[in-house]
């Protein structure tokens, strides 16, 4: 969500203005943030900061506290500028910088929940770590004769956008709205950061997954599975082959793109079968006063 391509896609799809900020102390860059900005009620500005700010590795705890203090001081209803933020803070992992967050009002305990797969492990370790049933399904799919095609071809992306939207309507799930999804695909594709993996069986496309890359990380964005694809467990094969390809390309981490046990238990269970490291962010805040 902090990738510049995502900001551009939100601007094209929904009319947000993009604001990009570098926070520095004595000339030393400490953090980056991409905010989406729009006017409401004519005169009030709302800035949305999703999964940010992103701190540099050499930032000290004191530096981070100062950045949070600066963020907190920059917004208020008195200034006719409200901040909505889901901080990039991992529950149980990141220190909570209370001084900077004290003036923010927590509006939700629900943040992002997902898992990341460490692609820096050797291939045999990655495979051995798979949940046994997941690994058995992968082996079955490998024996099925299904071929995985890696594509950055715009024609394949157009096809994927169509089948994903058809699936979203058929299953009546929110997913990513059609226009936004198309713009995300196109903006990441233009910077060579969109990667489509298609399962072909007997000349037919039967499943596909779309990954986007940012920094040293890849993120699972969306998937589609036809009846034959489900029968042959092709999603297992696609995720596995995508992991190997992304590892080969030098990416060190694969984010499985969100795990929602409550609303999509089947998908959550499938993703958890890869045995990634689970994480959860601390929730949603607003700065009003």
mmCIF file of C-alpha atoms in Angstrom:
data_model
loop_
_atom_site.group_PDB
_atom_site.id
_atom_site.type_symbol
_atom_site.label_atom_id
_atom_site.label_comp_id
_atom_site.label_asym_id
_atom_site.label_seq_id
_atom_site.Cartn_x
_atom_site.Cartn_y
_atom_site.Cartn_z
ATOM 1 C CA UNK A 1 0.000 0.000 0.000
ATOM 2 C CA UNK A 2 3.015 2.305 0.336
ATOM 3 C CA UNK A 3 4.256 1.475 -3.172
ATOM 4 C CA UNK A 4 4.065 4.460 -5.501
ATOM 5 C CA UNK A 5 2.243 2.335 -8.089
ATOM 6 C CA UNK A 6 -0.582 1.743 -5.598
ATOM 7 C CA UNK A 7 -0.876 5.472 -4.898
ATOM 8 C CA UNK A 8 -1.053 6.185 -8.611
ATOM 9 C CA UNK A 9 -3.743 3.521 -9.046
ATOM 10 C CA UNK A 10 -5.846 5.051 -6.237
ATOM 11 C CA UNK A 11 -5.449 8.479 -7.835
ATOM 12 C CA UNK A 12 -6.532 7.236 -11.265
ATOM 13 C CA UNK A 13 -9.437 5.166 -9.918
ATOM 14 C CA UNK A 14 -10.845 7.241 -7.086
ATOM 15 C CA UNK A 15 -9.487 10.759 -7.494
ATOM 16 C CA UNK A 16 -7.173 10.821 -4.466
ATOM 17 C CA UNK A 17 -4.290 13.290 -4.525
ATOM 18 C CA UNK A 18 -0.929 11.747 -3.627
ATOM 19 C CA UNK A 19 1.384 13.283 -1.014
ATOM 20 C CA UNK A 20 4.818 11.742 -0.450
ATOM 21 C CA UNK A 21 6.886 12.726 2.566
ATOM 22 C CA UNK A 22 10.438 12.095 3.775
ATOM 23 C CA UNK A 23 10.957 12.592 7.530
ATOM 24 C CA UNK A 24 14.539 13.593 8.380
ATOM 25 C CA UNK A 25 16.481 14.534 11.520
ATOM 26 C CA UNK A 26 19.564 16.728 11.000
ATOM 27 C CA UNK A 27 19.582 15.793 7.335
ATOM 28 C CA UNK A 28 19.368 12.056 8.055
ATOM 29 C CA UNK A 29 16.332 10.391 6.419
ATOM 30 C CA UNK A 30 14.361 8.448 9.027
ATOM 31 C CA UNK A 31 11.112 7.429 7.327
ATOM 32 C CA UNK A 32 9.032 7.574 4.154
ATOM 33 C CA UNK A 33 5.279 7.948 3.850
ATOM 34 C CA UNK A 34 2.789 7.996 0.986
ATOM 35 C CA UNK A 35 -0.536 9.608 1.882
ATOM 36 C CA UNK A 36 -3.767 9.758 -0.070
ATOM 37 C CA UNK A 37 -5.411 13.175 0.259
ATOM 38 C CA UNK A 38 -8.878 14.532 -0.531
ATOM 39 C CA UNK A 39 -11.287 17.278 0.487
ATOM 40 C CA UNK A 40 -14.564 16.653 2.318
ATOM 41 C CA UNK A 41 -17.356 19.134 3.049
ATOM 42 C CA UNK A 42 -15.567 21.661 0.851
ATOM 43 C CA UNK A 43 -12.923 22.868 3.298
ATOM 44 C CA UNK A 44 -11.721 19.913 5.408
ATOM 45 C CA UNK A 45 -8.768 17.884 4.147
ATOM 46 C CA UNK A 46 -8.459 14.191 4.977
ATOM 47 C CA UNK A 47 -5.131 12.385 4.613
ATOM 48 C CA UNK A 48 -5.044 8.591 4.627
ATOM 49 C CA UNK A 49 -1.815 6.792 5.589
ATOM 50 C CA UNK A 50 -2.046 3.034 5.007
ATOM 51 C CA UNK A 51 0.668 0.715 6.390
ATOM 52 C CA UNK A 52 3.049 3.568 7.067
ATOM 53 C CA UNK A 53 5.271 5.323 7.706
ATOM 54 C CA UNK A 54 8.113 3.057 6.621
ATOM 55 C CA UNK A 55 11.239 3.497 8.755
ATOM 56 C CA UNK A 56 14.801 2.965 7.564
ATOM 57 C CA UNK A 57 16.671 0.126 9.267
ATOM 58 C CA UNK A 58 19.169 2.471 10.915
ATOM 59 C CA UNK A 59 16.444 4.495 12.685
ATOM 60 C CA UNK A 60 16.762 4.475 16.472
ATOM 61 C CA UNK A 61 13.848 4.188 18.867
ATOM 62 C CA UNK A 62 14.339 7.883 19.685
ATOM 63 C CA UNK A 63 14.251 8.804 15.972
ATOM 64 C CA UNK A 64 11.055 6.844 15.495
ATOM 65 C CA UNK A 65 9.438 8.579 18.481
ATOM 66 C CA UNK A 66 10.290 11.971 16.997
ATOM 67 C CA UNK A 67 8.723 11.032 13.663
ATOM 68 C CA UNK A 68 5.528 9.929 15.394
ATOM 69 C CA UNK A 69 5.483 13.175 17.341
ATOM 70 C CA UNK A 70 5.851 15.155 14.095
ATOM 71 C CA UNK A 71 3.041 13.197 12.447
ATOM 72 C CA UNK A 72 0.785 13.755 15.435
ATOM 73 C CA UNK A 73 1.455 17.512 15.482
ATOM 74 C CA UNK A 74 0.801 17.944 11.749
ATOM 75 C CA UNK A 75 -2.919 17.157 11.770
ATOM 76 C CA UNK A 76 -5.948 18.402 13.660
ATOM 77 C CA UNK A 77 -9.507 19.525 13.040
ATOM 78 C CA UNK A 78 -8.343 22.957 14.208
ATOM 79 C CA UNK A 79 -6.066 23.007 11.154
ATOM 80 C CA UNK A 80 -8.939 21.652 9.020
ATOM 81 C CA UNK A 81 -6.766 18.606 8.300
ATOM 82 C CA UNK A 82 -7.686 15.148 9.645
ATOM 83 C CA UNK A 83 -5.425 12.096 9.564
ATOM 84 C CA UNK A 84 -6.685 8.525 9.129
ATOM 85 C CA UNK A 85 -3.918 5.986 9.681
ATOM 86 C CA UNK A 86 -3.280 2.258 9.919
ATOM 87 C CA UNK A 87 0.314 2.287 11.257
ATOM 88 C CA UNK A 88 2.915 -0.195 10.074
ATOM 89 C CA UNK A 89 3.279 -1.582 13.589
ATOM 90 C CA UNK A 90 3.228 -5.322 14.165
ATOM 91 C CA UNK A 91 1.494 -6.615 17.295
ATOM 92 C CA UNK A 92 4.046 -8.139 19.676
ATOM 93 C CA UNK A 93 6.948 -7.107 17.481
ATOM 94 C CA UNK A 94 7.084 -3.325 17.218
ATOM 95 C CA UNK A 95 7.510 -1.016 20.212
ATOM 96 C CA UNK A 96 4.488 1.217 20.738
ATOM 97 C CA UNK A 97 5.732 4.809 20.722
ATOM 98 C CA UNK A 98 3.134 6.150 23.125
ATOM 99 C CA UNK A 99 4.282 9.766 22.991
ATOM 100 C CA UNK A 100 3.560 10.017 19.278
ATOM 101 C CA UNK A 101 0.363 7.978 19.394
ATOM 102 C CA UNK A 102 -1.099 9.569 22.545
ATOM 103 C CA UNK A 103 -3.080 12.180 20.624
ATOM 104 C CA UNK A 104 -4.426 9.666 18.098
ATOM 105 C CA UNK A 105 -7.828 8.099 18.714
ATOM 106 C CA UNK A 106 -7.980 4.340 18.147
ATOM 107 C CA UNK A 107 -11.102 3.517 16.156
ATOM 108 C CA UNK A 108 -10.496 -0.167 15.452
ATOM 109 C CA UNK A 109 -8.428 -3.000 16.902
ATOM 110 C CA UNK A 110 -8.575 -4.723 13.509
ATOM 111 C CA UNK A 111 -5.549 -4.112 11.319
ATOM 112 C CA UNK A 112 -3.976 -6.210 8.592
ATOM 113 C CA UNK A 113 -3.524 -9.909 9.295
ATOM 114 C CA UNK A 114 -1.380 -11.994 6.991
ATOM 115 C CA UNK A 115 1.711 -14.214 6.838
ATOM 116 C CA UNK A 116 5.077 -13.905 5.145
ATOM 117 C CA UNK A 117 7.172 -16.655 3.628
ATOM 118 C CA UNK A 118 10.955 -16.352 3.955
ATOM 119 C CA UNK A 119 12.260 -16.923 0.425
ATOM 120 C CA UNK A 120 15.884 -16.778 1.574
ATOM 121 C CA UNK A 121 15.579 -20.378 2.772
ATOM 122 C CA UNK A 122 16.828 -23.110 0.450
ATOM 123 C CA UNK A 123 14.217 -24.822 -1.711
ATOM 124 C CA UNK A 124 14.278 -28.144 0.152
ATOM 125 C CA UNK A 125 13.581 -26.338 3.454
ATOM 126 C CA UNK A 126 10.735 -24.342 1.913
ATOM 127 C CA UNK A 127 9.153 -27.544 0.627
ATOM 128 C CA UNK A 128 9.656 -29.478 3.835
ATOM 129 C CA UNK A 129 8.027 -26.662 5.818
ATOM 130 C CA UNK A 130 4.781 -26.920 3.829
ATOM 131 C CA UNK A 131 1.848 -28.426 5.718
ATOM 132 C CA UNK A 132 1.693 -32.127 4.763
ATOM 133 C CA UNK A 133 -1.723 -32.077 3.069
ATOM 134 C CA UNK A 134 -0.708 -28.927 1.163
ATOM 135 C CA UNK A 135 2.503 -30.637 0.050
ATOM 136 C CA UNK A 136 0.598 -33.744 -1.062
ATOM 137 C CA UNK A 137 -1.788 -31.603 -3.117
ATOM 138 C CA UNK A 138 1.209 -29.873 -4.696
ATOM 139 C CA UNK A 139 2.721 -33.235 -5.668
ATOM 140 C CA UNK A 140 -0.600 -34.322 -7.197
ATOM 141 C CA UNK A 141 -0.786 -31.125 -9.241
ATOM 142 C CA UNK A 142 2.808 -31.551 -10.400
ATOM 143 C CA UNK A 143 1.892 -35.020 -11.714
ATOM 144 C CA UNK A 144 -1.253 -33.752 -13.489
ATOM 145 C CA UNK A 145 0.566 -32.401 -16.510
ATOM 146 C CA UNK A 146 -0.380 -28.805 -15.734
ATOM 147 C CA UNK A 147 2.127 -26.292 -17.104
ATOM 148 C CA UNK A 148 2.792 -22.996 -15.311
ATOM 149 C CA UNK A 149 3.321 -19.988 -17.560
ATOM 150 C CA UNK A 150 5.009 -16.865 -16.162
ATOM 151 C CA UNK A 151 3.679 -13.786 -17.925
ATOM 152 C CA UNK A 152 4.148 -10.049 -18.063
ATOM 153 C CA UNK A 153 2.118 -9.879 -21.287
ATOM 154 C CA UNK A 154 -0.601 -7.218 -21.288
ATOM 155 C CA UNK A 155 -3.003 -9.534 -23.132
ATOM 156 C CA UNK A 156 -2.766 -12.093 -20.313
ATOM 157 C CA UNK A 157 -3.360 -9.342 -17.760
ATOM 158 C CA UNK A 158 -6.504 -8.222 -19.627
ATOM 159 C CA UNK A 159 -7.759 -11.828 -19.523
ATOM 160 C CA UNK A 160 -7.002 -12.127 -15.809
ATOM 161 C CA UNK A 161 -8.819 -8.878 -14.999
ATOM 162 C CA UNK A 162 -11.926 -10.237 -16.765
ATOM 163 C CA UNK A 163 -11.979 -13.628 -15.033
ATOM 164 C CA UNK A 164 -11.220 -12.102 -11.626
ATOM 165 C CA UNK A 165 -14.093 -9.620 -11.968
ATOM 166 C CA UNK A 166 -16.430 -12.411 -13.120
ATOM 167 C CA UNK A 167 -15.421 -14.467 -10.057
ATOM 168 C CA UNK A 168 -15.931 -11.483 -7.750
ATOM 169 C CA UNK A 169 -19.459 -11.010 -9.063
ATOM 170 C CA UNK A 170 -20.299 -14.722 -9.064
ATOM 171 C CA UNK A 171 -19.131 -15.303 -5.488
ATOM 172 C CA UNK A 172 -20.394 -11.901 -4.305
ATOM 173 C CA UNK A 173 -17.260 -11.015 -2.377
ATOM 174 C CA UNK A 174 -15.877 -7.482 -2.060
ATOM 175 C CA UNK A 175 -12.344 -8.154 -3.272
ATOM 176 C CA UNK A 176 -10.698 -5.265 -5.117
ATOM 177 C CA UNK A 177 -13.186 -3.093 -7.059
ATOM 178 C CA UNK A 178 -12.891 -3.570 -10.812
ATOM 179 C CA UNK A 179 -11.529 -0.155 -11.863
ATOM 180 C CA UNK A 180 -9.026 -0.047 -8.992
ATOM 181 C CA UNK A 181 -7.897 -3.604 -9.737
ATOM 182 C CA UNK A 182 -7.305 -2.773 -13.399
ATOM 183 C CA UNK A 183 -5.277 0.304 -12.505
ATOM 184 C CA UNK A 184 -3.222 -1.566 -9.891
ATOM 185 C CA UNK A 185 -2.404 -4.213 -12.502
ATOM 186 C CA UNK A 186 -1.420 -1.622 -15.083
ATOM 187 C CA UNK A 187 0.641 0.650 -12.824
ATOM 188 C CA UNK A 188 2.666 -2.238 -11.386
ATOM 189 C CA UNK A 189 3.017 -3.772 -14.869
ATOM 190 C CA UNK A 190 4.460 -0.510 -16.239
ATOM 191 C CA UNK A 191 7.270 -0.651 -13.661
ATOM 192 C CA UNK A 192 7.908 -4.390 -14.222
ATOM 193 C CA UNK A 193 6.537 -5.142 -10.749
ATOM 194 C CA UNK A 194 3.509 -7.228 -11.722
ATOM 195 C CA UNK A 195 3.948 -10.984 -12.205
ATOM 196 C CA UNK A 196 1.191 -13.278 -13.476
ATOM 197 C CA UNK A 197 1.405 -17.062 -13.135
ATOM 198 C CA UNK A 198 -1.077 -19.033 -15.264
ATOM 199 C CA UNK A 199 -1.898 -22.728 -15.000
ATOM 200 C CA UNK A 200 -2.424 -24.320 -18.426
ATOM 201 C CA UNK A 201 -3.916 -27.790 -18.794
ATOM 202 C CA UNK A 202 -4.561 -29.408 -22.175
ATOM 203 C CA UNK A 203 -4.360 -26.012 -23.883
ATOM 204 C CA UNK A 204 -6.751 -24.244 -21.492
ATOM 205 C CA UNK A 205 -6.126 -21.646 -18.809
ATOM 206 C CA UNK A 206 -7.523 -23.200 -15.627
ATOM 207 C CA UNK A 207 -6.096 -21.034 -12.824
ATOM 208 C CA UNK A 208 -3.906 -17.995 -12.213
ATOM 209 C CA UNK A 209 -2.344 -15.909 -9.442
ATOM 210 C CA UNK A 210 -1.090 -12.329 -9.633
ATOM 211 C CA UNK A 211 1.865 -11.123 -7.558
ATOM 212 C CA UNK A 212 3.157 -7.566 -7.220
ATOM 213 C CA UNK A 213 6.661 -6.700 -6.040
ATOM 214 C CA UNK A 214 7.912 -3.739 -4.018
ATOM 215 C CA UNK A 215 11.374 -3.349 -2.547
ATOM 216 C CA UNK A 216 12.643 -6.807 -1.605
ATOM 217 C CA UNK A 217 9.149 -8.209 -1.032
ATOM 218 C CA UNK A 218 6.432 -9.768 -3.202
ATOM 219 C CA UNK A 219 2.750 -9.714 -2.294
ATOM 220 C CA UNK A 220 -0.026 -12.048 -3.434
ATOM 221 C CA UNK A 221 -2.640 -9.711 -4.916
ATOM 222 C CA UNK A 222 -5.360 -11.940 -6.407
ATOM 223 C CA UNK A 223 -6.121 -15.411 -7.687
ATOM 224 C CA UNK A 224 -8.612 -17.198 -9.913
ATOM 225 C CA UNK A 225 -9.379 -20.918 -10.092
ATOM 226 C CA UNK A 226 -11.647 -22.662 -12.590
ATOM 227 C CA UNK A 227 -13.398 -25.989 -11.949
ATOM 228 C CA UNK A 228 -10.552 -27.989 -13.504
ATOM 229 C CA UNK A 229 -8.022 -25.949 -11.561
ATOM 230 C CA UNK A 230 -9.726 -26.768 -8.275
ATOM 231 C CA UNK A 231 -9.898 -30.447 -9.198
ATOM 232 C CA UNK A 232 -6.155 -30.557 -9.925
ATOM 233 C CA UNK A 233 -5.093 -28.354 -6.956
ATOM 234 C CA UNK A 234 -3.451 -25.960 -9.388
ATOM 235 C CA UNK A 235 -3.405 -23.076 -6.913
ATOM 236 C CA UNK A 236 -0.899 -25.071 -4.860
ATOM 237 C CA UNK A 237 1.285 -25.478 -7.931
ATOM 238 C CA UNK A 238 0.979 -21.797 -8.887
ATOM 239 C CA UNK A 239 1.919 -20.502 -5.438
ATOM 240 C CA UNK A 240 4.834 -22.902 -5.211
ATOM 241 C CA UNK A 241 6.176 -22.077 -8.684
ATOM 242 C CA UNK A 242 5.634 -18.356 -8.041
ATOM 243 C CA UNK A 243 7.642 -18.628 -4.810
ATOM 244 C CA UNK A 244 10.528 -20.307 -6.641
ATOM 245 C CA UNK A 245 10.481 -17.774 -9.489
ATOM 246 C CA UNK A 246 10.375 -14.800 -7.102
ATOM 247 C CA UNK A 247 13.203 -16.322 -5.039
ATOM 248 C CA UNK A 248 15.247 -16.736 -8.220
ATOM 249 C CA UNK A 249 14.577 -13.074 -9.076
ATOM 250 C CA UNK A 250 16.077 -12.027 -5.741
ATOM 251 C CA UNK A 251 13.009 -11.271 -3.629
ATOM 252 C CA UNK A 252 13.494 -12.275 -0.005
ATOM 253 C CA UNK A 253 9.937 -12.376 1.256
ATOM 254 C CA UNK A 254 6.468 -13.316 -0.001
ATOM 255 C CA UNK A 255 3.463 -11.783 1.750
ATOM 256 C CA UNK A 256 0.429 -14.034 1.286
ATOM 257 C CA UNK A 257 -1.837 -11.029 0.843
ATOM 258 C CA UNK A 258 -4.077 -11.159 3.889
ATOM 259 C CA UNK A 259 -5.520 -13.967 6.010
ATOM 260 C CA UNK A 260 -9.122 -13.608 7.181
ATOM 261 C CA UNK A 261 -10.134 -16.681 9.176
ATOM 262 C CA UNK A 262 -13.547 -15.238 10.059
ATOM 263 C CA UNK A 263 -14.845 -14.204 6.625
ATOM 264 C CA UNK A 264 -12.871 -16.446 4.246
ATOM 265 C CA UNK A 265 -11.868 -19.506 6.295
ATOM 266 C CA UNK A 266 -11.204 -21.780 3.301
ATOM 267 C CA UNK A 267 -8.817 -19.308 1.652
ATOM 268 C CA UNK A 268 -7.179 -18.570 5.014
ATOM 269 C CA UNK A 269 -6.588 -22.277 5.675
ATOM 270 C CA UNK A 270 -5.112 -22.709 2.199
ATOM 271 C CA UNK A 271 -2.655 -19.830 2.652
ATOM 272 C CA UNK A 272 -1.700 -20.981 6.141
ATOM 273 C CA UNK A 273 -0.715 -24.323 4.610
ATOM 274 C CA UNK A 274 2.435 -22.655 3.287
ATOM 275 C CA UNK A 275 3.531 -22.210 6.916
ATOM 276 C CA UNK A 276 4.585 -18.582 6.687
ATOM 277 C CA UNK A 277 5.180 -16.349 9.695
ATOM 278 C CA UNK A 278 1.877 -14.830 10.825
ATOM 279 C CA UNK A 279 1.626 -11.146 11.679
ATOM 280 C CA UNK A 280 -1.040 -8.608 12.611
ATOM 281 C CA UNK A 281 -0.873 -4.806 12.617
ATOM 282 C CA UNK A 282 -2.226 -2.819 15.555
ATOM 283 C CA UNK A 283 -5.359 -1.336 13.972
ATOM 284 C CA UNK A 284 -6.843 1.968 12.856
ATOM 285 C CA UNK A 285 -6.407 5.462 14.319
ATOM 286 C CA UNK A 286 -7.576 8.987 13.526
ATOM 287 C CA UNK A 287 -6.158 12.365 14.498
ATOM 288 C CA UNK A 288 -9.000 14.829 15.051
ATOM 289 C CA UNK A 289 -7.926 17.239 17.796
#
